[in-house]
XYZ file of C-alpha atoms in Angstrom:
375
model
C 12.222 -33.781 4.750
C 15.250 -34.801 6.773
C 16.603 -38.351 6.447
C 19.849 -40.297 6.815
C 20.819 -43.569 5.149
C 23.896 -45.551 4.130
C 25.550 -44.699 0.823
C 25.530 -48.348 -0.355
C 21.794 -48.707 0.334
C 20.936 -45.499 -1.517
C 23.196 -46.419 -4.458
C 21.540 -49.857 -4.710
C 18.044 -48.324 -4.563
C 18.894 -45.795 -7.263
C 20.244 -48.548 -9.543
C 16.980 -50.491 -9.112
C 14.598 -47.630 -9.948
C 16.921 -45.862 -12.394
C 16.006 -48.016 -15.386
C 12.380 -46.808 -15.198
C 13.411 -43.159 -15.572
C 12.219 -41.612 -18.847
C 15.141 -40.808 -21.150
C 13.138 -38.659 -23.553
C 9.961 -37.017 -22.342
C 8.094 -33.758 -22.662
C 7.495 -33.893 -18.886
C 10.707 -32.811 -17.074
C 9.576 -34.497 -13.827
C 9.803 -37.939 -15.506
C 13.595 -37.510 -15.730
C 13.594 -37.298 -11.921
C 13.454 -39.823 -9.098
C 10.930 -39.273 -6.317
C 12.385 -39.470 -2.799
C 9.759 -39.670 -0.081
C 9.528 -40.837 3.510
C 7.214 -43.790 4.138
C 6.642 -45.500 7.495
C 10.145 -44.867 8.800
C 11.876 -45.752 5.521
C 13.006 -43.899 2.413
C 10.992 -44.688 -0.701
C 12.468 -44.186 -4.177
C 10.171 -44.089 -7.218
C 10.669 -43.678 -10.972
C 8.374 -44.018 -13.973
C 8.303 -43.426 -17.718
C 4.476 -43.849 -17.714
C 4.849 -47.376 -19.157
C 6.858 -48.920 -16.313
C 7.063 -47.696 -12.725
C 9.341 -48.971 -9.937
C 9.173 -48.352 -6.176
C 12.012 -49.337 -3.862
C 12.202 -48.936 -0.078
C 15.515 -48.661 1.782
C 16.285 -48.483 5.478
C 16.713 -44.914 6.738
C 16.558 -42.768 9.837
C 13.699 -40.319 9.322
C 13.804 -37.126 11.360
C 11.288 -35.181 9.314
C 8.694 -36.404 6.775
C 8.632 -35.016 3.241
C 9.107 -35.665 -0.461
C 10.917 -34.209 -3.467
C 11.919 -35.235 -6.982
C 15.508 -34.731 -8.151
C 17.278 -35.372 -11.489
C 17.962 -39.114 -11.656
C 21.255 -39.057 -13.526
C 22.809 -36.294 -11.428
C 21.759 -37.855 -8.116
C 22.915 -41.353 -9.134
C 26.321 -40.195 -10.376
C 26.896 -38.116 -7.238
C 25.841 -40.855 -4.801
C 27.961 -43.458 -6.633
C 30.986 -41.164 -6.231
C 30.575 -40.861 -2.451
C 32.417 -43.011 0.096
C 30.568 -45.920 1.750
C 29.437 -43.858 4.732
C 26.249 -42.238 6.042
C 24.470 -39.703 3.831
C 22.404 -36.938 5.473
C 19.723 -35.401 3.264
C 17.624 -32.333 4.003
C 15.034 -30.665 1.782
C 14.801 -26.883 1.638
C 11.076 -26.599 0.754
C 11.091 -22.978 -0.368
C 13.539 -23.622 -3.224
C 12.881 -27.401 -3.597
C 16.620 -27.955 -3.111
C 17.955 -31.205 -1.639
C 21.098 -30.837 0.474
C 23.274 -33.957 0.723
C 26.204 -34.401 3.120
C 28.498 -37.427 3.310
C 31.831 -37.395 5.119
C 33.576 -34.269 3.817
C 31.475 -33.962 0.683
C 28.360 -31.831 0.202
C 26.008 -30.999 -2.668
C 22.820 -29.055 -3.298
C 20.560 -30.484 -6.001
C 17.591 -28.532 -7.287
C 14.456 -30.588 -7.691
C 10.809 -30.381 -8.757
C 7.846 -30.456 -6.383
C 6.782 -34.019 -5.572
C 3.150 -33.082 -6.312
C 3.996 -33.041 -10.033
C 5.210 -36.677 -10.008
C 2.678 -39.217 -11.372
C 1.589 -41.584 -8.570
C 2.632 -45.250 -8.843
C -0.358 -46.896 -7.186
C -0.888 -50.526 -6.209
C -3.965 -52.068 -7.885
C -6.826 -52.813 -5.513
C -8.241 -55.729 -7.521
C -7.869 -59.152 -5.947
C -6.828 -61.027 -9.118
C -3.509 -62.119 -7.738
C -1.040 -64.990 -7.847
C 2.058 -65.876 -5.841
C 4.927 -67.136 -8.004
C 8.234 -68.462 -6.609
C 10.916 -65.941 -7.621
C 13.196 -68.622 -9.056
C 10.365 -70.037 -11.208
C 9.427 -66.569 -12.471
C 13.035 -65.817 -13.458
C 13.290 -69.118 -15.353
C 10.011 -68.471 -17.198
C 11.056 -64.941 -18.199
C 14.425 -66.239 -19.475
C 12.673 -68.895 -21.564
C 10.307 -66.567 -23.435
C 11.364 -62.925 -23.410
C 14.062 -63.321 -26.108
C 11.399 -64.489 -28.584
C 9.289 -61.317 -28.335
C 9.421 -58.983 -31.323
C 11.476 -55.794 -31.141
C 9.773 -54.294 -34.201
C 6.970 -51.936 -33.146
C 4.989 -52.524 -36.365
C 2.957 -55.207 -34.539
C 2.814 -53.923 -30.949
C 1.041 -57.039 -29.644
C 4.109 -59.166 -30.492
C 6.408 -56.901 -28.450
C 4.656 -58.278 -25.377
C 4.514 -61.629 -23.625
C 1.133 -63.330 -23.294
C 0.475 -64.358 -19.678
C -2.297 -66.871 -19.027
C -3.031 -67.186 -15.312
C -5.407 -69.667 -13.701
C -5.910 -71.121 -10.244
C -3.433 -73.940 -10.958
C -1.002 -72.642 -13.589
C 0.840 -69.757 -15.220
C 1.886 -69.802 -18.886
C 4.054 -67.260 -20.725
C 4.183 -67.183 -24.544
C 6.143 -64.900 -26.879
C 6.486 -64.857 -30.675
C 8.028 -62.607 -33.314
C 6.719 -64.249 -36.482
C 9.772 -66.500 -36.910
C 9.761 -68.343 -33.574
C 7.533 -69.066 -30.604
C 8.540 -69.725 -27.005
C 6.136 -71.119 -24.391
C 6.959 -71.704 -20.712
C 4.584 -73.005 -18.036
C 4.599 -73.541 -14.276
C 2.081 -74.756 -11.732
C 0.623 -72.362 -9.134
C -0.691 -73.196 -5.686
C -3.015 -70.235 -5.239
C -3.738 -68.475 -8.510
C -6.841 -66.375 -9.209
C -10.194 -68.168 -9.280
C -11.127 -66.505 -12.566
C -8.632 -67.284 -15.374
C -6.880 -64.206 -16.786
C -5.184 -63.504 -20.106
C -3.007 -60.404 -20.473
C -0.107 -59.151 -22.584
C 2.837 -57.786 -20.567
C 5.495 -55.697 -22.380
C 8.664 -57.766 -22.811
C 10.715 -54.835 -21.534
C 8.776 -54.827 -18.256
C 9.539 -58.518 -17.751
C 13.220 -57.909 -18.555
C 13.324 -55.233 -15.846
C 11.499 -57.552 -13.446
C 14.101 -60.241 -14.171
C 16.917 -57.768 -13.512
C 15.639 -56.370 -10.238
C 14.537 -59.769 -8.890
C 17.918 -61.402 -9.560
C 18.632 -61.891 -5.847
C 15.054 -62.207 -4.623
C 13.961 -65.316 -2.770
C 10.524 -66.500 -1.727
C 7.456 -65.540 -3.727
C 6.701 -62.669 -6.081
C 3.126 -61.415 -5.821
C 1.466 -60.640 -9.141
C -1.703 -58.518 -9.189
C -3.742 -57.562 -12.229
C -5.858 -54.432 -12.489
C -7.673 -54.946 -15.775
C -9.820 -51.853 -15.234
C -6.624 -49.765 -15.266
C -4.901 -51.992 -17.862
C -1.995 -52.591 -15.469
C -0.083 -55.463 -13.894
C 1.798 -55.186 -10.618
C 4.634 -57.291 -9.137
C 5.714 -57.045 -5.498
C 8.615 -58.761 -3.704
C 10.961 -57.946 -0.818
C 11.091 -54.122 -0.745
C 10.402 -53.545 -4.443
C 7.308 -52.908 -6.588
C 7.155 -52.960 -10.374
C 4.029 -51.769 -12.147
C 3.521 -51.907 -15.910
C 0.933 -50.895 -18.458
C -0.443 -53.844 -20.431
C -0.290 -54.144 -24.221
C -3.708 -53.774 -25.805
C -4.772 -56.161 -28.539
C -5.290 -59.866 -29.181
C -2.338 -62.239 -29.091
C -2.245 -64.880 -31.863
C -3.517 -68.346 -30.909
C -0.089 -69.826 -30.178
C -1.456 -73.337 -29.566
C -2.305 -73.598 -33.276
C 1.327 -72.832 -34.150
C 2.811 -75.756 -32.193
C 3.029 -78.853 -34.456
C 1.212 -81.863 -33.019
C 3.183 -84.523 -34.925
C 6.661 -85.165 -36.339
C 8.368 -87.501 -38.798
C 11.802 -87.277 -37.160
C 12.754 -86.910 -33.485
C 16.401 -86.271 -32.681
C 17.629 -86.456 -29.068
C 20.984 -84.769 -28.377
C 23.233 -83.723 -25.531
C 22.189 -80.101 -24.865
C 25.704 -78.807 -24.157
C 27.238 -80.460 -27.251
C 24.400 -79.226 -29.490
C 24.809 -75.666 -28.186
C 28.593 -75.759 -28.624
C 28.286 -77.011 -32.227
C 25.649 -74.360 -33.038
C 27.870 -71.584 -31.675
C 30.734 -72.851 -33.841
C 28.483 -72.939 -36.918
C 27.192 -69.432 -36.141
C 30.733 -68.020 -36.566
C 30.571 -68.999 -40.242
C 26.821 -68.472 -40.696
C 26.870 -64.784 -39.739
C 27.781 -63.733 -43.287
C 25.086 -65.863 -44.930
C 21.869 -64.796 -43.157
C 22.706 -67.014 -40.135
C 21.762 -70.145 -42.122
C 22.900 -73.486 -40.672
C 22.062 -76.844 -42.265
C 21.132 -79.821 -40.137
C 21.475 -83.252 -41.747
C 19.839 -85.897 -39.558
C 20.437 -89.589 -40.259
C 18.982 -92.513 -38.264
C 21.146 -95.600 -37.762
C 19.470 -98.515 -36.033
C 19.049 -97.515 -32.390
C 21.337 -94.471 -32.782
C 22.010 -91.899 -35.445
C 23.921 -88.719 -36.134
C 23.444 -85.020 -36.731
C 25.743 -83.130 -39.075
C 25.668 -79.339 -38.653
C 27.213 -77.250 -41.425
C 27.567 -73.557 -42.171
C 29.437 -71.747 -44.900
C 30.583 -68.241 -45.711
C 31.397 -67.317 -49.322
C 34.143 -65.038 -48.058
C 35.635 -66.904 -45.095
C 35.090 -70.663 -45.495
C 32.929 -73.320 -43.908
C 32.454 -75.470 -40.813
C 31.091 -78.978 -40.242
C 30.323 -80.602 -36.879
C 29.110 -84.139 -36.313
C 27.176 -85.164 -33.198
C 25.946 -88.528 -31.933
C 22.176 -88.589 -31.532
C 19.245 -90.886 -30.931
C 17.111 -90.522 -34.057
C 13.591 -91.853 -34.495
C 11.950 -91.707 -37.914
C 13.059 -90.510 -41.345
C 16.348 -88.898 -42.438
C 15.969 -85.163 -43.097
C 17.983 -82.136 -44.153
C 16.626 -78.842 -42.821
C 18.008 -75.327 -42.309
C 17.441 -72.903 -39.450
C 18.593 -69.494 -38.266
C 21.524 -70.345 -35.967
C 20.792 -67.420 -33.679
C 17.299 -68.715 -32.963
C 18.508 -72.205 -32.057
C 21.264 -70.797 -29.816
C 18.766 -68.569 -27.981
C 16.525 -71.572 -27.270
C 19.317 -73.951 -26.245
C 20.737 -71.305 -23.887
C 17.633 -71.466 -21.659
C 17.269 -75.253 -21.478
C 18.692 -76.679 -18.266
C 18.170 -80.416 -18.901
C 21.068 -82.626 -20.026
C 19.290 -83.709 -23.201
C 17.147 -81.880 -25.716
C 14.811 -83.160 -28.433
C 14.466 -81.626 -31.900
C 11.234 -82.664 -33.643
C 10.906 -82.084 -37.399
C 8.356 -83.013 -40.052
C 9.832 -81.841 -43.376
C 12.272 -79.150 -44.621
C 9.510 -76.536 -44.975
C 7.681 -77.143 -41.657
C 8.557 -75.635 -38.251
C 10.955 -77.475 -35.940
C 10.147 -77.986 -32.266
C 12.732 -77.952 -29.472
C 11.823 -79.503 -26.120
C 13.859 -80.382 -23.052
C 13.915 -84.156 -22.496
C 12.126 -85.049 -19.221
C 10.847 -81.488 -19.012
C 7.313 -80.605 -20.088
C 7.271 -76.948 -19.044
C 9.032 -75.454 -22.094
C 8.532 -75.676 -25.853
C 10.180 -73.644 -28.603
C 8.970 -73.562 -32.215
C 11.234 -72.162 -34.930
C 10.509 -71.634 -38.612
C 12.925 -73.264 -41.100
C 14.949 -71.302 -43.658
C 14.860 -71.948 -47.392
C 17.880 -73.827 -48.737
C 18.904 -72.921 -52.278
C 19.993 -76.106 -54.022
């Protein structure tokens, strides 16, 4: 192998695939990044056997070939080089990669590319094209609600329901549920339901931050994998096995009180309350009072050690007065991903879940369990 490329392109490619490198593995090759020539470009690949990422960068290929080299060492060295051309040549007999850039040179010992697990594109035709901006918004609106506790593996994933006309993501951790939907123009003819690891979607969100156009999503159910392709990047992930809870049963279908608030003001008041709520299990109390055509919301939080905080907001309240408590962190997470000017909080009674919806937006719903208030 003999290739040349720009330092900034190689550094960017390494940052994209680097997060898929295995940090702890019994297979030494999984701590490496695969460099291979592919149709006149340089292809970088990394995998931890759960997530795999391919990235292609522009390069001048003089001689075809492939090698795997330690990810951390290569990334740190390339990031230290000046923004000039890097010449790389593989010495096959010793599997050593020679790198030259300006007046700097290094030899990095690698492992034969044959030992690297292949990251293969699924051949199934269950595919959907999703606008990159829509996909990023949907990931932001659900991924924070997935469980981090591995005791129920199915809840560490995000349920994806794909049909010819729509895509829905749902995530829950036992205390809250987030559901985001979008319409599709050309989804698969046969509806699909799969559970994608939340971490895979977080990586997809990170590496697609600047992507435009559509992201192609392919599902290979026979291999229990999902595959995303955009620009010059592939991400492939194993699916979570199991049955996701019926989230539609969790969403309340009625309410006794509906409170419409300015999203920014509600978020600001919740962040203020959270400062005091941190020492008391994140509990914030919401006191909602209707008043003719208007109403008000009083948000309070207290800390036995540090003091208390009260904020009062104007609101449009329909229905009964109510006092209910929530985990401040959960409300802040939900409000952070709502981009409409107004938000609606729907409640039934102090012991029933609350529902947060954007006003004039039907593509997102967040359900959060209340907290017990000791009187």
